[in-house]
Short mmCIF file of C-alpha atoms in Angstrom, two decimals:
data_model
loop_
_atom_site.label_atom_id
_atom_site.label_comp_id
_atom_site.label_asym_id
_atom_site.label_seq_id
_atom_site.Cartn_x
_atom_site.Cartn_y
_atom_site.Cartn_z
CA UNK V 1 -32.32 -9.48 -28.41
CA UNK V 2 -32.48 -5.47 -28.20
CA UNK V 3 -29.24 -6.20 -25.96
CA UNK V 4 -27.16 -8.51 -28.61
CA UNK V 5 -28.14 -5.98 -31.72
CA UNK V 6 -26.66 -3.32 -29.43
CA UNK V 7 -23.64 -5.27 -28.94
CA UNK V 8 -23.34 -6.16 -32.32
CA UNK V 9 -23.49 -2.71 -33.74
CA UNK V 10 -20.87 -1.92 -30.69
CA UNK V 11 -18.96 -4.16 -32.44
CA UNK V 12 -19.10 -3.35 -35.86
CA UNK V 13 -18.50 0.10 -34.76
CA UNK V 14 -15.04 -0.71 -32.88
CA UNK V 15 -14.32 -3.26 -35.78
CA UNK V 16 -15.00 -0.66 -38.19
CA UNK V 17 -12.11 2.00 -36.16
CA UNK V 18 -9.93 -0.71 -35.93
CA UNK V 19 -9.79 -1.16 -39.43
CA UNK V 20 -9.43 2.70 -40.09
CA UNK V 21 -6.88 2.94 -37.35
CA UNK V 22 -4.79 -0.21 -39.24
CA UNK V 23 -5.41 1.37 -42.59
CA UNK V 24 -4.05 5.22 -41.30
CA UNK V 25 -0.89 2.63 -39.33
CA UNK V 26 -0.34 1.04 -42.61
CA UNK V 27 -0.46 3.84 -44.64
CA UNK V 28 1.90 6.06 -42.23
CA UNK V 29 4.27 3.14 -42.64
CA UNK V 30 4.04 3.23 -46.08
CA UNK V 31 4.68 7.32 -45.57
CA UNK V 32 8.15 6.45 -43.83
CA UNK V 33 9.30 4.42 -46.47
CA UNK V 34 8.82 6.60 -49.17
CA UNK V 35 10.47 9.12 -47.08
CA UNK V 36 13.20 7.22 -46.06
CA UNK V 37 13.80 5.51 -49.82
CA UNK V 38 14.27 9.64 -50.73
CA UNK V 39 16.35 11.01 -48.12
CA UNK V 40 18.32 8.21 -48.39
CA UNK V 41 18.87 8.59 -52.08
CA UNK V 42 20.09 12.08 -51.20
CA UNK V 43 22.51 11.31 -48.15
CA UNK V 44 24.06 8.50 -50.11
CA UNK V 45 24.70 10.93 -53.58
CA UNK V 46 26.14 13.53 -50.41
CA UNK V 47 28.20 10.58 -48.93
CA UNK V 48 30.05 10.13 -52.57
CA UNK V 49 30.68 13.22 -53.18
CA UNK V 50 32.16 14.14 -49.94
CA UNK V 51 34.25 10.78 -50.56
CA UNK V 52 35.72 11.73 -53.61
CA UNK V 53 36.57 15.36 -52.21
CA UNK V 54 38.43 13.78 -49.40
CA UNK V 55 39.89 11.24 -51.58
CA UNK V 56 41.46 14.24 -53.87
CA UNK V 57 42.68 16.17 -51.12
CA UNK V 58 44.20 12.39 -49.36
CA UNK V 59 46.36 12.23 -52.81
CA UNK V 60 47.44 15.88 -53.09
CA UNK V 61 49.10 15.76 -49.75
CA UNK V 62 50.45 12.03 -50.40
CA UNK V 63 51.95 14.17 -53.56
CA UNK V 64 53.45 16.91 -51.60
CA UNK V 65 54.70 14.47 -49.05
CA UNK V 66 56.53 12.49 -51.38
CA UNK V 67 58.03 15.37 -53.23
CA UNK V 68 59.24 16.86 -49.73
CA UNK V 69 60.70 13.88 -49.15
CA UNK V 70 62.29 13.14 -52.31
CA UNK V 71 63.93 16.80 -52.39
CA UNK V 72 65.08 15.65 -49.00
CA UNK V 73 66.87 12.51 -50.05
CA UNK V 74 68.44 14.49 -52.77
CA UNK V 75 69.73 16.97 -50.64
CA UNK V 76 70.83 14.14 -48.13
CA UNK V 77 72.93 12.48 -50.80
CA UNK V 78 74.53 15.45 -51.82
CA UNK V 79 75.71 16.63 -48.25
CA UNK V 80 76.92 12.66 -48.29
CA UNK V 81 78.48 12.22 -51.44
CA UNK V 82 80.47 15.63 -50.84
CA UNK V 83 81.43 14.25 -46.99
CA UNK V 84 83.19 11.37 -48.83
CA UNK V 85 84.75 13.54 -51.33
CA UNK V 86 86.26 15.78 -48.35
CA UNK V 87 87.42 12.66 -46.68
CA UNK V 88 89.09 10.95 -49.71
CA UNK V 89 90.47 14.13 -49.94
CA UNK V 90 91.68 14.12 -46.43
CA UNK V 91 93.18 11.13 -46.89
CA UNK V 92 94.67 10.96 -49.74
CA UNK V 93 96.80 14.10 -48.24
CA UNK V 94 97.73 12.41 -45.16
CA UNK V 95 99.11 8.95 -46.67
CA UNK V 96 101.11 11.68 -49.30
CA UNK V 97 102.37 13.42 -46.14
CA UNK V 98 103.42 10.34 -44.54
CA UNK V 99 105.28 8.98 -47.37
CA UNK V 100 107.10 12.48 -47.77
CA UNK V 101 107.96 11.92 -43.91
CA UNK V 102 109.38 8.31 -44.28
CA UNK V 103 111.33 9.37 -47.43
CA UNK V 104 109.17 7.63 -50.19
CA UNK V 105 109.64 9.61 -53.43
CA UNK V 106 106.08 10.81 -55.28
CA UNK V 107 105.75 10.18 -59.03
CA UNK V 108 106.48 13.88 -60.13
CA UNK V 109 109.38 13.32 -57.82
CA UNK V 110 111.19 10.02 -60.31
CA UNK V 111 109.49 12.00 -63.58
CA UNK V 112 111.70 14.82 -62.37
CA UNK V 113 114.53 12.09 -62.22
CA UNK V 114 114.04 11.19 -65.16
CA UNK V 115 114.33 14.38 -66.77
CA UNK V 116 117.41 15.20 -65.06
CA UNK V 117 119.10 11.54 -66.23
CA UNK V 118 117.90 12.39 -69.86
CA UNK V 119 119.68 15.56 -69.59
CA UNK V 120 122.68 14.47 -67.79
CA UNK V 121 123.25 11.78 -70.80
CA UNK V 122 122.62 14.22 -73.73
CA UNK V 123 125.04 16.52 -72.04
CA UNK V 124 127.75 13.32 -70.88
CA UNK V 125 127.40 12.47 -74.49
CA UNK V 126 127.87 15.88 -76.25
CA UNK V 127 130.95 15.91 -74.09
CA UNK V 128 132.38 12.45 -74.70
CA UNK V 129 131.57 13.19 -78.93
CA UNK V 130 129.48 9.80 -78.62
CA UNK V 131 125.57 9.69 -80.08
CA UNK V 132 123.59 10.00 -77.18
CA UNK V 133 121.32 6.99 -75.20
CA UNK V 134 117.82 6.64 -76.68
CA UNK V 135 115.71 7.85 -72.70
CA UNK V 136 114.59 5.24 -71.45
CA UNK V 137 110.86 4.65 -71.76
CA UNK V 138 108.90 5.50 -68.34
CA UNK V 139 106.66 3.53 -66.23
CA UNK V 140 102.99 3.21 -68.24
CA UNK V 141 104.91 3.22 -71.74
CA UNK V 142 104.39 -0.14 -73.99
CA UNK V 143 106.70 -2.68 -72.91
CA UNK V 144 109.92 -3.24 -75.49
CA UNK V 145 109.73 -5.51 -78.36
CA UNK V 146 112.51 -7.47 -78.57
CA UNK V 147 114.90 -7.65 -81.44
CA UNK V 148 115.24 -10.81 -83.67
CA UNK V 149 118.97 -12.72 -82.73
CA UNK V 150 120.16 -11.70 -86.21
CA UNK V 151 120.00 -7.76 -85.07
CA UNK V 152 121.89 -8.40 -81.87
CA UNK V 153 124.46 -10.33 -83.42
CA UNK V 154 125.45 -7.63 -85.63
CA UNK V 155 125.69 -5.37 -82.34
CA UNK V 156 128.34 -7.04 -80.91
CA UNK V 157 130.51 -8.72 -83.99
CA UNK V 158 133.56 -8.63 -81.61
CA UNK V 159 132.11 -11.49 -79.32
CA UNK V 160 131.81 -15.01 -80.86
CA UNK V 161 128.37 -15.37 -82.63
CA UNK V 162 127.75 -18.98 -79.75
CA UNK V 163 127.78 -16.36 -76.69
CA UNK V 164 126.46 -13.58 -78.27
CA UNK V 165 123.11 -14.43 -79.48
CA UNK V 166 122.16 -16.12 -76.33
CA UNK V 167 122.37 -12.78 -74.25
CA UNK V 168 121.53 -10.81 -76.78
CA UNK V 169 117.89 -12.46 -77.17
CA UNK V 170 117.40 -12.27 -73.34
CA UNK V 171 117.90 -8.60 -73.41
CA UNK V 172 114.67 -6.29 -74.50
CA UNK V 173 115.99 -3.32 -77.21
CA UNK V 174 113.19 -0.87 -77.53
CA UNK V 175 112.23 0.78 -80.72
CA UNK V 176 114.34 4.09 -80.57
CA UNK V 177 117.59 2.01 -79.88
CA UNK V 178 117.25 -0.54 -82.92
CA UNK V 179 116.49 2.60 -84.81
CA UNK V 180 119.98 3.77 -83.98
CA UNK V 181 121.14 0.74 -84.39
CA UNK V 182 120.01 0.70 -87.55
CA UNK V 183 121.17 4.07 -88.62
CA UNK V 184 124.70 3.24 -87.42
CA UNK V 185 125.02 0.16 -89.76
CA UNK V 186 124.01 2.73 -92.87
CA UNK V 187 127.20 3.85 -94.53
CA UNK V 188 127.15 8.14 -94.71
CA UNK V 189 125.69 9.22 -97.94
#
């Protein structure tokens, strides 16, 4: 009996360090936790924080980037639009140059015409003591209204009145010439 009291304090003994050494386990766990719960805490604040930091600096050079590039498009579309100015340019003065070679007169070249006939009537007119042409209107002016039959009858009273007003409607008289017309037919004051 000596022998199983022995053993049973032996065992009360090596239950009684288990059950410290479990507790002090238990309570070391519960150590690490606590740690764990705070340093974690701490790295995750850090982990934001050096998120929105890189997150700032991410959209300032997206900014810069897409202002270099816009300044870049401008200046792209300048050198462009100026390249197609240059060659409209170009030729325009080659299809003039190649109507000047095949003989094609330009537009100042029939105003100049023009002038020239206007002058060449006032002057054939002076000379002949007959009132002079109205100019004819040039290319862009309004188109001529025509005159009722009744005016061009009285313009030509030497033809019969059936042939006259026929071919008299068909032809356009612009303003300025019924206006002389018109001043003709008045008897001098």
């Amino acid at each position: 009996m000596v022998k199983k009291l022995k053993e049973l304090t032996e065992d009360k003994e090596l239950a009684s360090a288990v059950r410290a050494s479990a507790q002090q386990i238990w309570q070391a766990g519960l150590g690490a936790f606590a740690k764990a719960q705070e340093e974690g805490g701490r790295v995750f604040s850090k982990l934001v924080k050096d998120g929105t930091e890189f997150q700032k600096r991410a959209e300032d050079k997206v900014a810069d980037v897409s202002d270099s590039v816009s300044k870049l498009a401008d200046g792209v579309g300048k050198q462009a639009s100026g390249s197609w100015d240059k060659l409209e340019q170009v030729f325009e003065e080659r299809v003039a140059r190649a109507l000047a070679t095949i003989g094609v007169p330009m537009q100042n070249d029939i105003a100049a015409l023009h002038a020239k006939i206007d002058a060449l009537s006032l002057q054939v007119a002076a000379l002949s003591g007959k009132a002079a042409p109205a100019p004819k209107p040039k290319a862009g002016a309004k188109p001529a209204v025509k005159a009722a039959p009744k005016a061009a009858v009285a313009k030509a009273p030497a033809k019969p009145a059936a042939r006259a007003a026929p071919r008299a409607a068909a032809q356009p008289v612009s303003k300025p010439a019924a206006r002389a017309a018109a001043k003709k037919k008045a008897p001098p004051a």
